[in-house]
CSV table of C-alpha atoms in Angstrom, one decimal:
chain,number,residue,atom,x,y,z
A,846,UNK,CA,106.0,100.9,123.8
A,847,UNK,CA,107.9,99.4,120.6
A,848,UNK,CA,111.6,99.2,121.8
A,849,UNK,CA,112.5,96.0,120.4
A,850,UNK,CA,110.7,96.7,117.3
A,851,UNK,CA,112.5,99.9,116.7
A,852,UNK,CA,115.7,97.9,116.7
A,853,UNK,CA,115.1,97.2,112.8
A,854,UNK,CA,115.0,100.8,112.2
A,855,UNK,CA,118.3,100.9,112.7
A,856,UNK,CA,119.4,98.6,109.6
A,857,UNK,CA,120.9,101.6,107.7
A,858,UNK,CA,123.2,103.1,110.5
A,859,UNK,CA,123.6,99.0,111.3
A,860,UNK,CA,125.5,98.8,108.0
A,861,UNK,CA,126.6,102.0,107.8
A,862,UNK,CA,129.5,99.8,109.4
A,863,UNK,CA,129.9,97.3,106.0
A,864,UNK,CA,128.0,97.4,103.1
A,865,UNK,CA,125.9,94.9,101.3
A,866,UNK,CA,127.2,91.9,98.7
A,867,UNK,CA,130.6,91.7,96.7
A,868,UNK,CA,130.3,92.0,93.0
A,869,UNK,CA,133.7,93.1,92.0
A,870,UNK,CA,137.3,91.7,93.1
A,871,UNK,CA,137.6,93.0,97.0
A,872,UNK,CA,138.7,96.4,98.0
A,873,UNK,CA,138.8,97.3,94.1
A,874,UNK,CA,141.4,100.2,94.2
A,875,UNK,CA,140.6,103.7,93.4
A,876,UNK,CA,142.0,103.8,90.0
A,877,UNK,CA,139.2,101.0,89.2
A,878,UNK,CA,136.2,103.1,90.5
A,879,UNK,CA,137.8,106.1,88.7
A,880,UNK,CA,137.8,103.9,85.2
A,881,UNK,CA,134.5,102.4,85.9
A,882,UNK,CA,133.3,106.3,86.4
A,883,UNK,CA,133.6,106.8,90.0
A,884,UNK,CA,134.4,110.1,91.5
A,885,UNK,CA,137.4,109.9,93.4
A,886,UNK,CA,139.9,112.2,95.1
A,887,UNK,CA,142.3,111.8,97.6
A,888,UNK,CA,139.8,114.6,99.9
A,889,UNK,CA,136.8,111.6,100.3
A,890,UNK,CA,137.9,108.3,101.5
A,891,UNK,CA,135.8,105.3,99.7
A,892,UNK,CA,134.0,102.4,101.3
A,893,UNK,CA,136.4,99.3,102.2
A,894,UNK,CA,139.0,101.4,100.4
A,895,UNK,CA,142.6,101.8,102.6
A,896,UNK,CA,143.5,105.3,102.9
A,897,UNK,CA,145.5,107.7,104.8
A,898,UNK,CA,145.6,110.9,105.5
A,899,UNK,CA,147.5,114.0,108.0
A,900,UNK,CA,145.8,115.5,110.9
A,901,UNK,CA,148.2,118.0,112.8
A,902,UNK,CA,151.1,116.6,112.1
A,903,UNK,CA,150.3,112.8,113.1
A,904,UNK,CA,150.2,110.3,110.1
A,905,UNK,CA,146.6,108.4,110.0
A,906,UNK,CA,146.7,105.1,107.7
A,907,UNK,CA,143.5,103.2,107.7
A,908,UNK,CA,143.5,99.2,106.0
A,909,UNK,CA,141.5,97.9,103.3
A,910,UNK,CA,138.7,96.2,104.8
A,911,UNK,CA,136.4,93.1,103.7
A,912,UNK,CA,132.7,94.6,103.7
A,913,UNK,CA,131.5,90.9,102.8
A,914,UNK,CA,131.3,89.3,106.4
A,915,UNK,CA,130.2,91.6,109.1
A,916,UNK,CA,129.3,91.3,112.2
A,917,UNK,CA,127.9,94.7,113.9
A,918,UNK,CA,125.7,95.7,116.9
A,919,UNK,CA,123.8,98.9,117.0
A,920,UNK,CA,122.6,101.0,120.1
A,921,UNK,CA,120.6,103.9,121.0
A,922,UNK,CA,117.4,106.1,121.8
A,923,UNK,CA,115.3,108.9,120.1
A,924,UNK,CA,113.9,111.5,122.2
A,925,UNK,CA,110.4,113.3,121.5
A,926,UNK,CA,108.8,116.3,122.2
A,927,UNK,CA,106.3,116.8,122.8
A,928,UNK,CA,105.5,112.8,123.3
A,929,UNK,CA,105.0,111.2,119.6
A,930,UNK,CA,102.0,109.1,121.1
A,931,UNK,CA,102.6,108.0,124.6
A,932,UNK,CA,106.5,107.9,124.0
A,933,UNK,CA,108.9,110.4,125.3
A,934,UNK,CA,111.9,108.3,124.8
A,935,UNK,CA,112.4,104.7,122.6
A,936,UNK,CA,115.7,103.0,122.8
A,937,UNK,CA,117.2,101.0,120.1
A,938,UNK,CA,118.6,98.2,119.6
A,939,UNK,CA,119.7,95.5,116.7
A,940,UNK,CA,122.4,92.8,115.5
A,941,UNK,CA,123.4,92.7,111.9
A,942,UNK,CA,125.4,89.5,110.4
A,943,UNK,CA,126.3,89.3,106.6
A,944,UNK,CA,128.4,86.7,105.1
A,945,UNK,CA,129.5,85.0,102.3
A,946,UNK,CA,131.0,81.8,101.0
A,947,UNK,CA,131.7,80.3,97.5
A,948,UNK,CA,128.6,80.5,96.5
A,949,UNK,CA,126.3,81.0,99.5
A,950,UNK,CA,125.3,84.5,101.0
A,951,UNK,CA,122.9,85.5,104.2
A,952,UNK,CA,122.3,88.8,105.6
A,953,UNK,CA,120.3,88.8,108.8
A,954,UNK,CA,118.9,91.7,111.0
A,955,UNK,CA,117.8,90.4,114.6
A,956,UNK,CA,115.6,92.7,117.1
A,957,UNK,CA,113.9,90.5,119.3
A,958,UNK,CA,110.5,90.8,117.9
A,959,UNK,CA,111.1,92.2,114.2
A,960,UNK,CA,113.2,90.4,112.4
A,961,UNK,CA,114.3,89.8,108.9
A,962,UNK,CA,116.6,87.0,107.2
A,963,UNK,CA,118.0,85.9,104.0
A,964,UNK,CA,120.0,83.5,102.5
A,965,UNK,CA,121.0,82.8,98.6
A,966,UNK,CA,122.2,80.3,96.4
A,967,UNK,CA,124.2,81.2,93.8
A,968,UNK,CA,124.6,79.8,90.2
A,969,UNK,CA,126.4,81.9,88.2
A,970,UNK,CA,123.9,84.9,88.1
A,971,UNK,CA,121.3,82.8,89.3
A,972,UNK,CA,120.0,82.2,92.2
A,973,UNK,CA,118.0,80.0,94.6
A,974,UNK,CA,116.7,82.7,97.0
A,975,UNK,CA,114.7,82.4,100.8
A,976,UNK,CA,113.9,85.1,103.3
A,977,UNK,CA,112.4,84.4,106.8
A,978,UNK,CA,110.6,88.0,108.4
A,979,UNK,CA,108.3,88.3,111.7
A,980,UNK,CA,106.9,91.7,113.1
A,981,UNK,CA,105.5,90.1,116.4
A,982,UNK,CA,106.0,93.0,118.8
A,983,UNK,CA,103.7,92.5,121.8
A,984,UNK,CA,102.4,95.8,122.7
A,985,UNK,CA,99.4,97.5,121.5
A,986,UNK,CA,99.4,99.6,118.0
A,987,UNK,CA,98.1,102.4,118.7
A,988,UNK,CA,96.7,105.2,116.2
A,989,UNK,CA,97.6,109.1,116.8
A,990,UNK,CA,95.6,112.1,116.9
A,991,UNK,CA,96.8,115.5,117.5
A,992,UNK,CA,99.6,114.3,119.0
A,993,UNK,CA,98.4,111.5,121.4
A,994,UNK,CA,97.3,107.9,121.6
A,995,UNK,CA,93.5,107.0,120.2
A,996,UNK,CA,93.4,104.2,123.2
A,997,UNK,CA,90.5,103.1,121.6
A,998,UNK,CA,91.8,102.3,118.5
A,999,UNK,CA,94.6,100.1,120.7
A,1000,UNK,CA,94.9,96.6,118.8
A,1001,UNK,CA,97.8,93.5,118.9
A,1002,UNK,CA,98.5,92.0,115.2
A,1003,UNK,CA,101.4,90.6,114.0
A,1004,UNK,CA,102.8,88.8,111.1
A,1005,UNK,CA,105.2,85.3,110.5
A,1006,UNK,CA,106.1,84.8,107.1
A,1007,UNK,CA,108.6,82.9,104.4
A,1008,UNK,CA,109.7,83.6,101.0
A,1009,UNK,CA,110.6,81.4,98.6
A,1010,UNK,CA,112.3,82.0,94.9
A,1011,UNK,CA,114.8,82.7,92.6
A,1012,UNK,CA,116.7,85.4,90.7
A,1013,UNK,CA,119.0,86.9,88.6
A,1014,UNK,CA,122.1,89.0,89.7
A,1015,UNK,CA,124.3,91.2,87.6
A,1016,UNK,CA,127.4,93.4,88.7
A,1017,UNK,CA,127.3,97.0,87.8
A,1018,UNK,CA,129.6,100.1,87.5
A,1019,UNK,CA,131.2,101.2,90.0
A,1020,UNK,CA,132.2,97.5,90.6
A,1021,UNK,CA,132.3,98.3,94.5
A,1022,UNK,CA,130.3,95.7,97.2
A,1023,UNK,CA,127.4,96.4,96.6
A,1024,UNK,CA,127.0,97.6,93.2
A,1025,UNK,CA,124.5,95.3,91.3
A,1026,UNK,CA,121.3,94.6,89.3
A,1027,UNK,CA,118.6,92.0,90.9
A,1028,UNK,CA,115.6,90.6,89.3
A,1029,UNK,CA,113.8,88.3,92.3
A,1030,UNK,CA,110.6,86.4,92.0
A,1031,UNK,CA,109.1,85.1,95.1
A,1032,UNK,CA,106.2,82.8,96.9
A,1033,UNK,CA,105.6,84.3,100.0
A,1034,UNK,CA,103.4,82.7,102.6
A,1035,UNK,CA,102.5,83.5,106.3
A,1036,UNK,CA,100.4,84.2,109.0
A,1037,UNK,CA,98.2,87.1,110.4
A,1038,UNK,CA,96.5,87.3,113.7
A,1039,UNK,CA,95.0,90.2,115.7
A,1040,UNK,CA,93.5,90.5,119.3
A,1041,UNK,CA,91.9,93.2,121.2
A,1042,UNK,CA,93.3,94.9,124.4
A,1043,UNK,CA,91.0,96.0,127.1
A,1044,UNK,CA,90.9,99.8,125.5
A,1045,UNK,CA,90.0,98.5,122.5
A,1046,UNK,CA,86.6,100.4,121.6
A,1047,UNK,CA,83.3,99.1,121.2
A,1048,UNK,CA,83.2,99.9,117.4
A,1049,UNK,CA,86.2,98.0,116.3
A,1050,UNK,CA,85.5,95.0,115.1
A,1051,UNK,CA,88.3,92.8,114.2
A,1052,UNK,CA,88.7,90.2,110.9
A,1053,UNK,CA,89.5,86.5,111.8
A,1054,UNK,CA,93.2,85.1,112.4
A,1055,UNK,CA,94.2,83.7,108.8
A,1056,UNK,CA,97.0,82.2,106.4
A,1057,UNK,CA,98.1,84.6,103.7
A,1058,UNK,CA,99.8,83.7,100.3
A,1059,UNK,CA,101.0,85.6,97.4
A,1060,UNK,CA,103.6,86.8,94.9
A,1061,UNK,CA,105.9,89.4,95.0
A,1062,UNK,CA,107.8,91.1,92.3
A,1063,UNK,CA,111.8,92.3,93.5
A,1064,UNK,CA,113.4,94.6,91.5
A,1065,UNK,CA,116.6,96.4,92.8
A,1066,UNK,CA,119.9,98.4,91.1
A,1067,UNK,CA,122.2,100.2,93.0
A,1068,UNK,CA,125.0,102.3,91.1
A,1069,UNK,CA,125.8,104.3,94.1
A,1070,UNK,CA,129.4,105.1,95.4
A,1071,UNK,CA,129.5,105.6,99.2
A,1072,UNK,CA,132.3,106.9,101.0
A,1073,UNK,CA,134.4,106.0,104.4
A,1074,UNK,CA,131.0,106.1,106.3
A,1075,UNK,CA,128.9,104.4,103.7
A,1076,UNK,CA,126.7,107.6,103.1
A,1077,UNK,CA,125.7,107.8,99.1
A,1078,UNK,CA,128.8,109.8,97.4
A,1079,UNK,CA,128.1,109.8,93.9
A,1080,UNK,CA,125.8,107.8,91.5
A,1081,UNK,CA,122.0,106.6,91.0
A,1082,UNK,CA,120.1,103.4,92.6
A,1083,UNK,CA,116.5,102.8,91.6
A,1084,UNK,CA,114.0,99.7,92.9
A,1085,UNK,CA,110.4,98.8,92.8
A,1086,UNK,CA,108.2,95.9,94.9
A,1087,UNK,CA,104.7,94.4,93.5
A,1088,UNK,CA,103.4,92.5,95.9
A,1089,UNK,CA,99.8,90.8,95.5
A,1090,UNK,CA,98.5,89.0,98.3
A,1091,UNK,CA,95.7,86.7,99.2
A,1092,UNK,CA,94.2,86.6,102.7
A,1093,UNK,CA,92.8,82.9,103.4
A,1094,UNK,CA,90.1,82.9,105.9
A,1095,UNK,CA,88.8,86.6,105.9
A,1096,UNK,CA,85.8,88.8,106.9
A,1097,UNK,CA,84.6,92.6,107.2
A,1098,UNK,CA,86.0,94.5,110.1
A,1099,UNK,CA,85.2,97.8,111.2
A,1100,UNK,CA,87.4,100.9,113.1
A,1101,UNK,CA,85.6,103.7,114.6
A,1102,UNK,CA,81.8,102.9,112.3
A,1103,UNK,CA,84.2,102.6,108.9
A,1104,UNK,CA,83.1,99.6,107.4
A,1105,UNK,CA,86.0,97.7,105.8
A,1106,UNK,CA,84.5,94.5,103.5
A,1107,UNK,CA,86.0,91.4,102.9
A,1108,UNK,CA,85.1,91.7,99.5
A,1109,UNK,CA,87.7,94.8,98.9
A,1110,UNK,CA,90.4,93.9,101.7
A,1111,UNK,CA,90.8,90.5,101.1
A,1112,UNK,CA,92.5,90.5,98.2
A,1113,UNK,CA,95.1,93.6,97.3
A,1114,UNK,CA,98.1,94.7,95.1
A,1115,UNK,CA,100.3,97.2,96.0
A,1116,UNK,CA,103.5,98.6,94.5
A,1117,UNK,CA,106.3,100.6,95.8
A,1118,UNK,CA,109.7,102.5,94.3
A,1119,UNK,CA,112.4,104.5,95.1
A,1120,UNK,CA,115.5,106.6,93.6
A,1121,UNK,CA,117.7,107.9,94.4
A,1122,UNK,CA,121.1,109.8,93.7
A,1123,UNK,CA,123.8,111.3,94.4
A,1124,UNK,CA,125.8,114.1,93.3
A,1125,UNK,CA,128.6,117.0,93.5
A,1126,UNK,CA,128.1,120.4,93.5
A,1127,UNK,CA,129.5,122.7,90.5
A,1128,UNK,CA,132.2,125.1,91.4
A,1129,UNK,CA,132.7,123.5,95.0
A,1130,UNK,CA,135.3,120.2,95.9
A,1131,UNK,CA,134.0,116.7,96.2
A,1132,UNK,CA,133.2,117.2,99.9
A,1133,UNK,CA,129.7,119.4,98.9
A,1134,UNK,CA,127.8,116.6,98.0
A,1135,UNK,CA,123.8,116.5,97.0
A,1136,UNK,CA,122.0,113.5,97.8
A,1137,UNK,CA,117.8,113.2,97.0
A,1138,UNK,CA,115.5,110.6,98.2
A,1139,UNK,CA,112.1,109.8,96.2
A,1140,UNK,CA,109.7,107.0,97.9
A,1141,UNK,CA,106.3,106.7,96.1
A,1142,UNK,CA,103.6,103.6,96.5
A,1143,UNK,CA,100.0,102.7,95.1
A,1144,UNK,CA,97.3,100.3,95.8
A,1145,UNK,CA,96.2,100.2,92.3
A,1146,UNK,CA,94.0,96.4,93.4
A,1147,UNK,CA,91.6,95.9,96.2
A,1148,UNK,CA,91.3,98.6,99.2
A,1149,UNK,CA,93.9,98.4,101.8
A,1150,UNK,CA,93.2,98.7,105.3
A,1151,UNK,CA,94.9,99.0,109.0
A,1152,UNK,CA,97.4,95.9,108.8
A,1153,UNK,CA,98.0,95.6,105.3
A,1154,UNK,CA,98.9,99.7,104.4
A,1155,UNK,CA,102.2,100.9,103.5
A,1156,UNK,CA,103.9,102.0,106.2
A,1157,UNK,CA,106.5,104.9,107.2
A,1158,UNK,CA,108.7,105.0,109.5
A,1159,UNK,CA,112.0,106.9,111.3
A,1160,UNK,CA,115.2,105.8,111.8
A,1161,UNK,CA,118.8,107.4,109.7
A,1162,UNK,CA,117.9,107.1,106.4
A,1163,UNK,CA,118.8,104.1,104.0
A,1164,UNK,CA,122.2,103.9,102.7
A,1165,UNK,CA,122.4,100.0,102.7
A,1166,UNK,CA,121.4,98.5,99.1
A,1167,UNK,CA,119.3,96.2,100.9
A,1168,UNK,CA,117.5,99.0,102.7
A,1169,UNK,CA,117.2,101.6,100.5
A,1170,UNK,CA,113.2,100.1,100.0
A,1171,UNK,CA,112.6,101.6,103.4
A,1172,UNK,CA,110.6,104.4,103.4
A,1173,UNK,CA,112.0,107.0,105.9
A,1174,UNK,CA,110.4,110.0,107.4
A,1175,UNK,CA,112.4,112.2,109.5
A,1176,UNK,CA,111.8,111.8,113.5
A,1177,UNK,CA,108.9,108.6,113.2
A,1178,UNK,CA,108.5,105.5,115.1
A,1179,UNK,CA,109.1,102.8,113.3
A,1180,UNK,CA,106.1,102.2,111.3
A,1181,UNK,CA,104.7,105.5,112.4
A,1182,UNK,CA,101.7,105.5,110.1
A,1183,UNK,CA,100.0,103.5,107.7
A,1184,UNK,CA,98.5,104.8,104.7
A,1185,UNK,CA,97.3,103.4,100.8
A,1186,UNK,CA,99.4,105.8,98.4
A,1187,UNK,CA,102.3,108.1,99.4
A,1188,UNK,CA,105.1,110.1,98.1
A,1189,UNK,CA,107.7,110.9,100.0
A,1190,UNK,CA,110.8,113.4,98.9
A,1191,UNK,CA,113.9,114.5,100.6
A,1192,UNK,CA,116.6,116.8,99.7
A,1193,UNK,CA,119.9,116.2,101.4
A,1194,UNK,CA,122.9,118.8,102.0
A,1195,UNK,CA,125.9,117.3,103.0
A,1196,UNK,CA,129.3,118.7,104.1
A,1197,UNK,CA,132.2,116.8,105.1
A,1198,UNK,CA,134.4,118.3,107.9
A,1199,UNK,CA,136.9,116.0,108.0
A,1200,UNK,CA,137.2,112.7,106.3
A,1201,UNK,CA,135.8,110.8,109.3
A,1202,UNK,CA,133.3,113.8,109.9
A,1203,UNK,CA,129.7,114.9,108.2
A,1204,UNK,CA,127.3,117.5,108.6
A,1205,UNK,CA,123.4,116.9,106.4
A,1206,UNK,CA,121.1,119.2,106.4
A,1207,UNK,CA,117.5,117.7,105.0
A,1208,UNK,CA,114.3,118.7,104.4
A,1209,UNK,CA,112.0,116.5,103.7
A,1210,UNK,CA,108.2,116.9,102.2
A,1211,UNK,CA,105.4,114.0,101.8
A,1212,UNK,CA,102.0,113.0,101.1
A,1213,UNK,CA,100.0,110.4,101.8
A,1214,UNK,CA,96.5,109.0,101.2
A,1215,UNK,CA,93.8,107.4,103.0
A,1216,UNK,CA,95.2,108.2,106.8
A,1217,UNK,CA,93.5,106.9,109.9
A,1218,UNK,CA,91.6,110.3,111.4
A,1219,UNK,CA,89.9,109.9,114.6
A,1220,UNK,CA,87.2,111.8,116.5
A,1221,UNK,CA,86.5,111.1,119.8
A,1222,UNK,CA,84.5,113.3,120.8
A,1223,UNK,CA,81.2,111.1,120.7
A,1224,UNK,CA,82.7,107.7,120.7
A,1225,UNK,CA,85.5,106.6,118.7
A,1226,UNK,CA,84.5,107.9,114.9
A,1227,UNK,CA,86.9,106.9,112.1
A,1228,UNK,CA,87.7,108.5,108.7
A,1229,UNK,CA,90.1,108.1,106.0
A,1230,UNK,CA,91.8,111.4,104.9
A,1231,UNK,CA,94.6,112.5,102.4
A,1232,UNK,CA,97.2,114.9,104.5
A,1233,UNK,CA,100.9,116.2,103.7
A,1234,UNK,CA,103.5,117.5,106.2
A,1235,UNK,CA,107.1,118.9,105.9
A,1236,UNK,CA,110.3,117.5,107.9
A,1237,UNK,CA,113.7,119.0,108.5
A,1238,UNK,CA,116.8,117.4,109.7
A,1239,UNK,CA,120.4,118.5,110.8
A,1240,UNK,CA,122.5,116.1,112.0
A,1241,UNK,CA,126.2,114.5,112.1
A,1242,UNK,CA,128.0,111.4,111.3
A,1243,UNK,CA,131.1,110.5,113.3
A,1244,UNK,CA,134.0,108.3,113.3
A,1245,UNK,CA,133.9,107.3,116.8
A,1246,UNK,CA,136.8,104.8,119.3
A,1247,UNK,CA,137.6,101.5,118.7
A,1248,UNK,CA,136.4,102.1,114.9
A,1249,UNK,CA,132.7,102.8,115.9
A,1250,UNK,CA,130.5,105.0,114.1
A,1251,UNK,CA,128.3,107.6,116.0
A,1252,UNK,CA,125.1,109.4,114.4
A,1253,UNK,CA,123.6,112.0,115.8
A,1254,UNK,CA,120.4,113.8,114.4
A,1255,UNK,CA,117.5,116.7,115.4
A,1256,UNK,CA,114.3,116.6,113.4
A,1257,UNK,CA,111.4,119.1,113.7
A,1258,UNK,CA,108.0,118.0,111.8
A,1259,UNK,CA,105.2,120.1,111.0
A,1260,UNK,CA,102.0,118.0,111.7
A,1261,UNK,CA,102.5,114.8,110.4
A,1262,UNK,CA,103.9,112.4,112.7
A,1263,UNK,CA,101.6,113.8,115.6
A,1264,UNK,CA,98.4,113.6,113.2
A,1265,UNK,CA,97.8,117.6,113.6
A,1266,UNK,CA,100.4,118.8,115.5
A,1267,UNK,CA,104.2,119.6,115.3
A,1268,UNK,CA,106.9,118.1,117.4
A,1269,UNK,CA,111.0,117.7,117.4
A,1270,UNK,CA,113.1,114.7,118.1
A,1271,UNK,CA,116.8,114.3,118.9
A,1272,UNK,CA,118.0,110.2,117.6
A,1273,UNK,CA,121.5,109.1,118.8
A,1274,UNK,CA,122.8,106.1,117.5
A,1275,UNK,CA,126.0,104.1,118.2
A,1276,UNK,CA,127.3,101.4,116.0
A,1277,UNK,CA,130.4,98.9,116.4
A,1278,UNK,CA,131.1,96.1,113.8
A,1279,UNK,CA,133.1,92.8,115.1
């Protein structure tokens, strides 16, 4: 049902192949990140780092690489079970492109109907910012219960919109890519519209099409040190997003007999953050690492409703510093559910088998407020209730040939994802850069 839109879900294993934004000389050598405080040993090979190694007998040597311009393409499909919705398998796809000149940068993720773009201007450690996003996917959201599609709750929506600002940009230890402090303030403006399918029930009631304006607050610092496969080896990143936002034209809609006013949802403010970090183990080698994940959001202004929630979603979790906002659930469709207030924490294991080789082991626990509940046992009947749910993940992260990456992951929830009801899903992934 949401293929092409999936495709963005695969941003983090996307640039799993080359990290985000020089801030630092390229390829910094080893004996920098060890000054700057970096964690190094000739067991984990770094990011963009040459290194070489022995494996029975035969001498491996891998080259420096530039993790500034990157092309990559990622492919691949999550099974379900039982069905998460009506979907038993989703394949995914999306392109990545990152460059940069002198003073000009653009990263870009395209998948067909989700996509996201941005481009900067620098000036020392200023800069003239824009991003371009669309989520235009034109099948029906449905919601879940219990495991399967509300059809009655099926609706189309979609958003168009631009950002425009500026910023302030500051390089931080361990001097690698993508190590850096950002301040961003933007103008973002856009479009909304929604339609009805023909199992749309009686009781929804839809607001109008309408423009939609606002500000939004960008803060971002990544400290992290990521090894050979761009997974989080050591160090802390941190961000937060306000984000207030003005519907134009607007009216009260219903979903199920819940009233929503235009009064509460036409205006709203919502904030998000993250950390995260990344550690050793005492008394074991650098190849033991620890890695936790916290995502938490509010909606401390106006009441937020269907298309303008928070919303989780699957996918291999954010490595990427310009991903690490995304707030991943173990074994979801993208954008899996919506909900007003969350917190979302995971607790990684990870083990590497060889230096092209590693094993995680996650569990993951979250919460999250207001969630569409349906009844539908007279009519379609709506509520909005608080629920939690636990996730657990084992999976691997390969080398693969013609220097291609392959992830492979299981996840089990316990009622969550399927609104009620637990489920597992198997995600394999296959990414290339050019």
């Amino acid at each position: 049902m949401m293929a092409c839109f999936l495709g963005s879900s695969a941003l983090a294993m996307t640039t799993e192949t080359a990290a985000d934004r020089t801030v630092a000389p390229l390829n910094s050598s080893a004996t920098d990140v060890a000054a700057a405080g970096g964690n190094f040993s000739a067991l984990v090979p770094l990011a963009g780092e040459a290194y070489q190694t022995t494996i029975m007998g035969r001498r491996i040597a891998i080259p420096a690489r530039n993790r500034d311009n990157v092309l990559a393409l990622t492919l691949g499909a999550t099974a379900y079970t039982p069905k998460l919705g009506g979907d038993s398998v989703l394949p995914i796809a999306a392109l990545y492109w990152k460059q940069r000149w002198d003073s000009w940068w653009t990263r870009d993720v395209i998948a067909l109907f989700v996509n996201e773009m941005d481009v900067a201007k620098s000036y020392g450690r200023f800069q003239l910012l824009g991003h371009l996003e669309n989520n235009t996917v034109p099948s029906a959201d449905v919601n879940i219960k219990d495991g399967r599609e509300v059809t009655s709750s099926s609706v189309i929506w979609g958003t168009v919109s631009g950002w425009l600002g500026a910023g302030y940009r500051m390089p931080v230890a361990p001097w690698q890519a993508d190590n850096d402090l950002r301040v961003q303030l933007f103008y973002h403006a856009g479009y909304f519209y929604d339609a009805r399918t023909g199992d749309t029930g009686s009781t929804v009631h839809l607001p109008p099409d309408t423009y939609q304006h606002g500000l939004r607050l960008r803060v971002r610092y990544d400290g992290l040190l990521r090894n050979i496969m761009e997974l989080p080896h050591q160090g802390v990143a941190w961000g937060g997003d306000l984000e207030l936002t003005r519907r134009d034209t607007w009216s009260d809609s219903t979903f199920g007999g819940l009233l929503f006013t235009s009064g509460d949802t036409r205006d709203y403010l919502k904030f998000s953050g993250y950390v995260i970090g990344a550690m050793g183990i005492p008394g074991l080698s650098e190849r033991h690492r620890f890695v936790g994940y916290l995502h938490g959001g509010v909606s401390p202004m106006g009441k937020l409703d269907r298309f303008s929630s928070f919303r989780a979603g699957g996918g291999p979790f954010p490595n990427e510093s310009d991903d690490l906002y995304r707030l991943p659930y173990p074994g979801a469709l993208f954008n899996n559910f919506g909900v007003t207030d969350y917190v979302v924490g995971t607790l990684e294991y990870r083990l590497q088998l060889a230096f092209f080789l590693y094993l995680h082991l996650r569990g993951s626990f979250a919460w999250g407020g207001n969630r569409p509940d349906y009844d539908t046992t007279k009519g379609l009947r709506l509520r909005l209730t608080s629920s939690d749910g636990e996730a657990f993940s084992v999976g691997l992260t390969s080398g693969f040939i013609a220097d291609s990456q392959l992830y492979l992951e299981y996840s089990y929830d316990s009622k969550l994802l399927r609104n009620g009801r637990d489920g597992s899903s198997v995600m394999l992934l296959w990414s290339k850069s050019f």
